[in-house]
Coordinates of C-alpha atoms in Angstrom, one line a residue:
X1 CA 18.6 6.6 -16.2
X2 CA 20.6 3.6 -15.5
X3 CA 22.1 1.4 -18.1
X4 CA 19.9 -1.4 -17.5
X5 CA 17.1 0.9 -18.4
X6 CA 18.9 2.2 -21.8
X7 CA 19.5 -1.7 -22.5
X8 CA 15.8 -2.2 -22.2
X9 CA 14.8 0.5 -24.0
X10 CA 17.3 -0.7 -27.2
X11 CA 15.1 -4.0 -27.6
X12 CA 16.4 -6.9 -25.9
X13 CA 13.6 -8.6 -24.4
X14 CA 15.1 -11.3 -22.3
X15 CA 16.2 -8.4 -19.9
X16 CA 13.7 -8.4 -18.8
X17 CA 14.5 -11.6 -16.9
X18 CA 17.6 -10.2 -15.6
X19 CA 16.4 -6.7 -14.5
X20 CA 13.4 -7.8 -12.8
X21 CA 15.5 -10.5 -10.7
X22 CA 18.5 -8.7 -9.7
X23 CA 19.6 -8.7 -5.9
X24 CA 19.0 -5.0 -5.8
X25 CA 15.5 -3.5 -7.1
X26 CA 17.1 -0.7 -8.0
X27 CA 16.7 -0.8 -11.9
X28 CA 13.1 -2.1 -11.3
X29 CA 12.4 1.2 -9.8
X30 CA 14.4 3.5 -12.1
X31 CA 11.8 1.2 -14.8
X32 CA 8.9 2.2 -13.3
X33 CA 9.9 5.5 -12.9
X34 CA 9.1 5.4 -17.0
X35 CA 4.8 5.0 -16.3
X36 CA 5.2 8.7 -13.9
X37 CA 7.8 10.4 -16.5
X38 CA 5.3 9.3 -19.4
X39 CA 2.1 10.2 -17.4
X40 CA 3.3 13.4 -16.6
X41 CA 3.8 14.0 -20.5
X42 CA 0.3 12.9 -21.2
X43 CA -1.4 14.2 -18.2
X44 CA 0.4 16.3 -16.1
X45 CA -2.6 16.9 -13.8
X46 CA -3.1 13.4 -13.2
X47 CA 0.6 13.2 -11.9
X48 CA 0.6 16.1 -10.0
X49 CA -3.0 14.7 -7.5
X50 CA -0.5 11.9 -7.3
X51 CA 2.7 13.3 -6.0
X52 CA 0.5 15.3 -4.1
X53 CA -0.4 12.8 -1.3
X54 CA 3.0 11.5 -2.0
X55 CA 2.1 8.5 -4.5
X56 CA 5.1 6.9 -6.5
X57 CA 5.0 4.3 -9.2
X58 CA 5.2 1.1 -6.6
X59 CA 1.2 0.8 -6.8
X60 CA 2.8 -0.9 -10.7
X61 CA 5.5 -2.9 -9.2
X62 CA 2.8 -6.3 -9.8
X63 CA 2.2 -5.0 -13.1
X64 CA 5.2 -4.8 -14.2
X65 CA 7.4 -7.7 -12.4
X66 CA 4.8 -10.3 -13.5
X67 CA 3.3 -8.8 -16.9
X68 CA 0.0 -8.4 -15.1
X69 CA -0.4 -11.8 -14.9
X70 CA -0.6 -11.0 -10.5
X71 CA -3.9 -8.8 -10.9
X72 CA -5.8 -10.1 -14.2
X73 CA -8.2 -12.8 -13.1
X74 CA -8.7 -14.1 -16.8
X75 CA -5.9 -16.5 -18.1
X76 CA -6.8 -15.6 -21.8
X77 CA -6.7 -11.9 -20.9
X78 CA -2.7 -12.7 -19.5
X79 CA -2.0 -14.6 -22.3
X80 CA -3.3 -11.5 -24.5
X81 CA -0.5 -9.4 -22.7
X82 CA 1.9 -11.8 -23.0
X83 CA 1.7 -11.9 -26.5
X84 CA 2.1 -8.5 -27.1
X85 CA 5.1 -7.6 -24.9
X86 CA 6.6 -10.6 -26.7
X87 CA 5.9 -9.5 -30.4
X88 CA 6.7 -6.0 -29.3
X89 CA 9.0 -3.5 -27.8
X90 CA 10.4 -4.3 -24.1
X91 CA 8.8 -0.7 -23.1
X92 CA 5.1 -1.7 -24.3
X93 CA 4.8 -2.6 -20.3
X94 CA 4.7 1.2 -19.9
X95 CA 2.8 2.1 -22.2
X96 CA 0.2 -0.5 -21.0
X97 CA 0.5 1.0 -17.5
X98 CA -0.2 4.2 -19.0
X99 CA -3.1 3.2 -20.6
X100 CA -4.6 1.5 -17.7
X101 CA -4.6 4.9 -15.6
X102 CA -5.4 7.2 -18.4
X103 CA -8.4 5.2 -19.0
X104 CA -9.6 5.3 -16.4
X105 CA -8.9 9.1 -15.5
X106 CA -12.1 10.6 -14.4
X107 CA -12.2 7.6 -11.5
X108 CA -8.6 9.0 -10.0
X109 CA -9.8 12.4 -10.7
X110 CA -12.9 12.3 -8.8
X111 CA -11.4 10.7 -6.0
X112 CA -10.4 12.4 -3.1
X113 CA -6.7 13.6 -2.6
X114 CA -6.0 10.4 0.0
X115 CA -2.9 8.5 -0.3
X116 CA -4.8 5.1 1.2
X117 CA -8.1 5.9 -1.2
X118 CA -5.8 6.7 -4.0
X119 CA -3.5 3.6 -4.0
X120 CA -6.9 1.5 -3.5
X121 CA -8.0 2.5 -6.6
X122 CA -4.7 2.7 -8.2
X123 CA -3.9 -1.4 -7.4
X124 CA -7.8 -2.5 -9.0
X125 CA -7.6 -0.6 -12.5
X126 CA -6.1 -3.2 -14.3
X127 CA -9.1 -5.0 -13.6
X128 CA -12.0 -3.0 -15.0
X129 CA -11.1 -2.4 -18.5
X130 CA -11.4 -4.6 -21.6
X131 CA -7.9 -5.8 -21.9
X132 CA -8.7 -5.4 -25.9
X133 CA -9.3 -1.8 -25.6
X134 CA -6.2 -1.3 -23.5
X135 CA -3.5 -3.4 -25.7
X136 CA -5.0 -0.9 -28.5
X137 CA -4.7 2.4 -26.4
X138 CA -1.5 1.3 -25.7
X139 CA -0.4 1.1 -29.2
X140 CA -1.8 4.4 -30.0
X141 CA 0.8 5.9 -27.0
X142 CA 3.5 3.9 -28.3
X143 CA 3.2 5.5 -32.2
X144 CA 2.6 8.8 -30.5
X145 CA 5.0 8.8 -28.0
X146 CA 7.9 6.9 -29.7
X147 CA 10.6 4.5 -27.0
X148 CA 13.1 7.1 -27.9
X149 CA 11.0 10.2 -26.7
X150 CA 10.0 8.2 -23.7
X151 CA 13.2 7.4 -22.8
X152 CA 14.4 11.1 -23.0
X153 CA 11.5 11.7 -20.7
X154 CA 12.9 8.7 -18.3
X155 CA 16.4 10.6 -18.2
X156 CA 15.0 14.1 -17.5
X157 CA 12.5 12.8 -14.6
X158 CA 15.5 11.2 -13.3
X159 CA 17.5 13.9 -13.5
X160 CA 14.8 15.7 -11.3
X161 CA 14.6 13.1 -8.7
X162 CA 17.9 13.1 -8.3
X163 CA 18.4 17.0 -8.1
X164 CA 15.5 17.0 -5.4
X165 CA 17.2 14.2 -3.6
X166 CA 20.6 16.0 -3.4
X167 CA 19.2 19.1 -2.6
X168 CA 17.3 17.4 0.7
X169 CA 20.0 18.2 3.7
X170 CA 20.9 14.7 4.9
X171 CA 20.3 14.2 8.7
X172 CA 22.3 11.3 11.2
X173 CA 20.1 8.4 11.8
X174 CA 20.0 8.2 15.5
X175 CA 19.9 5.1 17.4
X176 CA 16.2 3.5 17.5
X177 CA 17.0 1.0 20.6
X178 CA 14.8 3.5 22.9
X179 CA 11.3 2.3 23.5
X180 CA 9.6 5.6 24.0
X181 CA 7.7 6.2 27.8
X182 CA 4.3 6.1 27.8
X183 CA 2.1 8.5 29.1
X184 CA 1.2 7.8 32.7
X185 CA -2.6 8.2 33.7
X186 CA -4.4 7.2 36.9
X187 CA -3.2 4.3 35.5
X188 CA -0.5 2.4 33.2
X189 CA -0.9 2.4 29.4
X190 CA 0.7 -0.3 27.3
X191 CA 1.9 -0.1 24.0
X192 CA -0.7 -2.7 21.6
X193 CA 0.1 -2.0 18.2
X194 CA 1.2 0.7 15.5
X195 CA -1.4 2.2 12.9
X196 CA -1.9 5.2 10.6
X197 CA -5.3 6.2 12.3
X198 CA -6.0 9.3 10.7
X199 CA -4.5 8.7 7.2
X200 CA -1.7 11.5 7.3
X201 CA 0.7 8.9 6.6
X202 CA 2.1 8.9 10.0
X203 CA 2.2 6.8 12.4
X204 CA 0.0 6.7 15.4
X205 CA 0.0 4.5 18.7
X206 CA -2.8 2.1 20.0
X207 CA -2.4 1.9 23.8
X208 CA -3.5 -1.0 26.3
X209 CA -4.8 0.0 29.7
X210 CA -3.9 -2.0 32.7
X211 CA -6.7 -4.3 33.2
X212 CA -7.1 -4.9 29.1
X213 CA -10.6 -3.7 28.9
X214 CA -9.7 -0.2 27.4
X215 CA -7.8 1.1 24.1
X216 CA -6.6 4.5 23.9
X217 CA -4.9 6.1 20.8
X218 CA -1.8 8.6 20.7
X219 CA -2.1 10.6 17.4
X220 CA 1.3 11.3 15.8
X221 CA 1.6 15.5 15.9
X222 CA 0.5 16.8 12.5
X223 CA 4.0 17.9 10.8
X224 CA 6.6 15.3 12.0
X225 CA 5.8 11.6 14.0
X226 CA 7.5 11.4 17.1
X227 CA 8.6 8.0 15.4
X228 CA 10.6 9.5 12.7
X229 CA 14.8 9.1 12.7
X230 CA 14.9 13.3 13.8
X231 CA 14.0 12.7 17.4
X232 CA 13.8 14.5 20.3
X233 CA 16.9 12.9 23.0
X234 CA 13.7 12.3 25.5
X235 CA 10.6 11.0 23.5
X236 CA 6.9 10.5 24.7
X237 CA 4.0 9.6 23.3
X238 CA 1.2 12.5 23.2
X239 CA -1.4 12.4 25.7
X240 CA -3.5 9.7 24.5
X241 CA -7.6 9.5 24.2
X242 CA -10.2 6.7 24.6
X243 CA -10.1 4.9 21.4
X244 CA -12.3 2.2 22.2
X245 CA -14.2 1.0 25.3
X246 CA -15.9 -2.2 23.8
X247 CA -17.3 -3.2 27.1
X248 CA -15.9 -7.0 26.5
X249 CA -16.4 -9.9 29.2
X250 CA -12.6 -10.9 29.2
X251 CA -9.4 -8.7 28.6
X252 CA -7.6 -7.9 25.3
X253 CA -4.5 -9.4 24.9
X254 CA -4.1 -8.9 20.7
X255 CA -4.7 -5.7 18.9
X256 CA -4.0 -6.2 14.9
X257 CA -4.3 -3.6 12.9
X258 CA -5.3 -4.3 9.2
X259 CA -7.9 -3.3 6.5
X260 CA -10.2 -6.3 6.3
X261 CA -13.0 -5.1 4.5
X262 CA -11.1 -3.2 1.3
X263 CA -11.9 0.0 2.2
X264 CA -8.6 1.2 2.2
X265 CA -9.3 2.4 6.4
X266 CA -7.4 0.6 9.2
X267 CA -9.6 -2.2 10.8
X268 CA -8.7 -3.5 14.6
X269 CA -8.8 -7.6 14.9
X270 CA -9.1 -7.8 18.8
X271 CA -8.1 -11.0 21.0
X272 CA -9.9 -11.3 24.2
X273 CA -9.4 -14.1 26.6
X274 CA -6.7 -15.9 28.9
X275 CA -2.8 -15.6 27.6
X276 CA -2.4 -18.6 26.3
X277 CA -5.7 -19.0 24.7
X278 CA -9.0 -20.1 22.8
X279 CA -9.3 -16.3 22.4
X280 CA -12.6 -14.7 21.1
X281 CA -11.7 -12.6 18.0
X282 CA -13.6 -9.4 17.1
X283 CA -13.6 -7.6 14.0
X284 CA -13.9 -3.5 14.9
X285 CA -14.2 -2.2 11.5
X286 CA -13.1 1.9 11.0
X287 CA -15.4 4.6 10.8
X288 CA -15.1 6.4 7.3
X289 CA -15.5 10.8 6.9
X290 CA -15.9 12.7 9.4
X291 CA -15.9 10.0 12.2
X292 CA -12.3 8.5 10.3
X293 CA -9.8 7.2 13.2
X294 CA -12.9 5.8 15.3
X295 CA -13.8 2.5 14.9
X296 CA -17.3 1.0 15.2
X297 CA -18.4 -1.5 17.9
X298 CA -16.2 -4.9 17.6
X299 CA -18.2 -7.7 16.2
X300 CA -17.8 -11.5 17.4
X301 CA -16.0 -13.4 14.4
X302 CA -15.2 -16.7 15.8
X303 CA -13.0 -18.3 18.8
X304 CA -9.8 -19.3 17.8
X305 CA -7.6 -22.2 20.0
X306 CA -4.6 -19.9 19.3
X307 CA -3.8 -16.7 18.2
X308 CA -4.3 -16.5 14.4
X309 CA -2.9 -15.4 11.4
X310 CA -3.4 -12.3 9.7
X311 CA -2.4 -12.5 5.6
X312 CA -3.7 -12.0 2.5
X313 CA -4.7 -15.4 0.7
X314 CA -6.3 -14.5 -2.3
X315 CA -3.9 -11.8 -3.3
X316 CA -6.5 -9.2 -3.3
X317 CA -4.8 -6.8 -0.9
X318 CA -7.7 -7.6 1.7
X319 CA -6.7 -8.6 4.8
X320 CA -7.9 -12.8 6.0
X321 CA -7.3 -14.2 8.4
X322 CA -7.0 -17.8 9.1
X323 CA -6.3 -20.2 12.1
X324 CA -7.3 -23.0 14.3
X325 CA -10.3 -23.6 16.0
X326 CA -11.4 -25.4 19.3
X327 CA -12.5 -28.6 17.1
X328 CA -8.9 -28.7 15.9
X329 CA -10.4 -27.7 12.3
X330 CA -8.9 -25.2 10.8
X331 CA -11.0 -22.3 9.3
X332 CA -9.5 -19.2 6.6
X333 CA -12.0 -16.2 6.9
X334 CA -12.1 -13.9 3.8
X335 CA -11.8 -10.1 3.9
X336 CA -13.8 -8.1 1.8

């Protein structure tokens, strides 16, 4: 564990300051690492459908770097916290974080083992407890499992990150200047946008056809992207398949990718019109079970003068998207 970490756990509280402001976010992460090392004390199931899909502590990193005070809606609830990580120890913001998922561990449980649902759910718990009940669970941990035992839990689930690192063969980056070819049809396909379609964490490719009407998607093979640093000297995209034949009026010229509607699923925010604008923007929600990595017919939103901008507002990790419209007002639309 590094020595910023030891410093914290010895009871200096205005380190906090300094560690969570540093150029590097290095210590920040070997902090957070503290919620996974004292989770997997508590509930080693719990971590293990975690690291399962892959899931580290930066779900926490708002938590943590703002004392909650990012994702608690009630200022007397923030002020609650604050209080106690002031009249406490400096770890009490892990054992807090703890308490937050342990509470609420039939919800994790019971969802499925999806890195996108999982880290939905993850972001909203601080959210729907009592902040009462949690500052007094959190105590209970912290008697229970003293800062010196937690700490010694830090340094030996550092220890195995860093054997597991080491123990990974290290591979050359190779230069990522090439723009991979695209697969040639009856006709020319054009690269629109990036997107994890089918939630294996890897990244898939959302083609244009030539005359803008058509969307076709190339699907990432199953074991290793064709977009990852170990490539092949030639690479292609795999043969791609109609994504999305929305039968518009004028072509696409914009394809975003985002998830507007909080469902932790990859929405399309399509662009139709001439190059330089208005442009007619549809919202093309995506399909959820069986039908995941389809997307259901595009629905007019408005008509923007130019292209918008796509951003989250209201900090509520839901895409918005906001921009100008032909009456030279300016309108913000809301995801959820």
């Amino acid at each position: 564990m590094s020595d910023h970490i030891k410093a914290f756990a010895g009871g200096f509280h205005g380190l906090s300051t300094v560690l969570f402001m540093e150029e590097s976010m290095c210590s920040t992460v070997d902090y957070m690492q503290l919620i996974f090392a004292l989770l997997g004390y508590l509930r080693p199931k719990l971590i293990e459908k975690l690291e399962l899909v892959g899931l580290g502590p930066d779900f926490a990193l708002a938590w943590i770097v703002t004392w909650f005070a990012h994702v608690l809606p009630e200022m007397a609830d923030v002020r609650r916290l604050f209080d106690l990580f002031l009249a406490t120890d400096p770890l009490m913001l892990i054992y807090v974080s703890v308490a937050v998922i342990i509470r609420s561990d039939e919800e994790v449980h019971s969802t499925s083992d999806d890195f996108g649902m999982l880290h939905h759910i993850l972001l909203r718990l601080p959210k729907k407890h009592p902040v009462e009940e949690l500052v007094k669970f959190a105590v209970k941990l912290y008697i229970a499992v003293p800062p010196e035992k937690l700490t010694e839990l830090g340094n030996q689930r550092q220890a195995l990150l860093s054997s597991n690192m080491s123990s990974r063969q290290m591979k050359p980056v190779r230069s990522r200047n090439r723009t991979p070819s695209v697969y040639l049809s009856a006709f020319l396909l054009a690269l629109a946008a990036f997107v994890d379609l089918d939630a294996d964490r890897q990244m898939d490719a959302i083609l244009l056809d030539a005359s803008g009407y058509k969307l076709y998607a190339s699907l990432a093979p199953p074991r290793q992207s064709i977009f990852s640093f170990n490539q092949p000297k030639n690479p292609s995209l795999p043969e791609p398949t109609l994504l999305l034949d929305p039968a518009f009026s004028k072509p696409i010229r914009v394809v975003s990718p985002a998830d507007f509607n909080g469902d932790s699923i990859a929405d399309l925010l399509l662009l139709t019109g001439s190059i330089t604008g208005p442009f007619d923007a549809y919202i093309a929600y995506g399909a959820s079970g069986d039908k995941r990595g389809t997307f259901l017919q595009p629905k007019l939103l408005t008509t923007f003068s130019a292209q918008p901008l796509v951003c989250d507002i209201n900090s509520d990790l839901i895409a918005d998207i906001y921009g100008e419209v032909p009456n030279n007002s300016r309108v913000l639309y809301y995801g959820g």
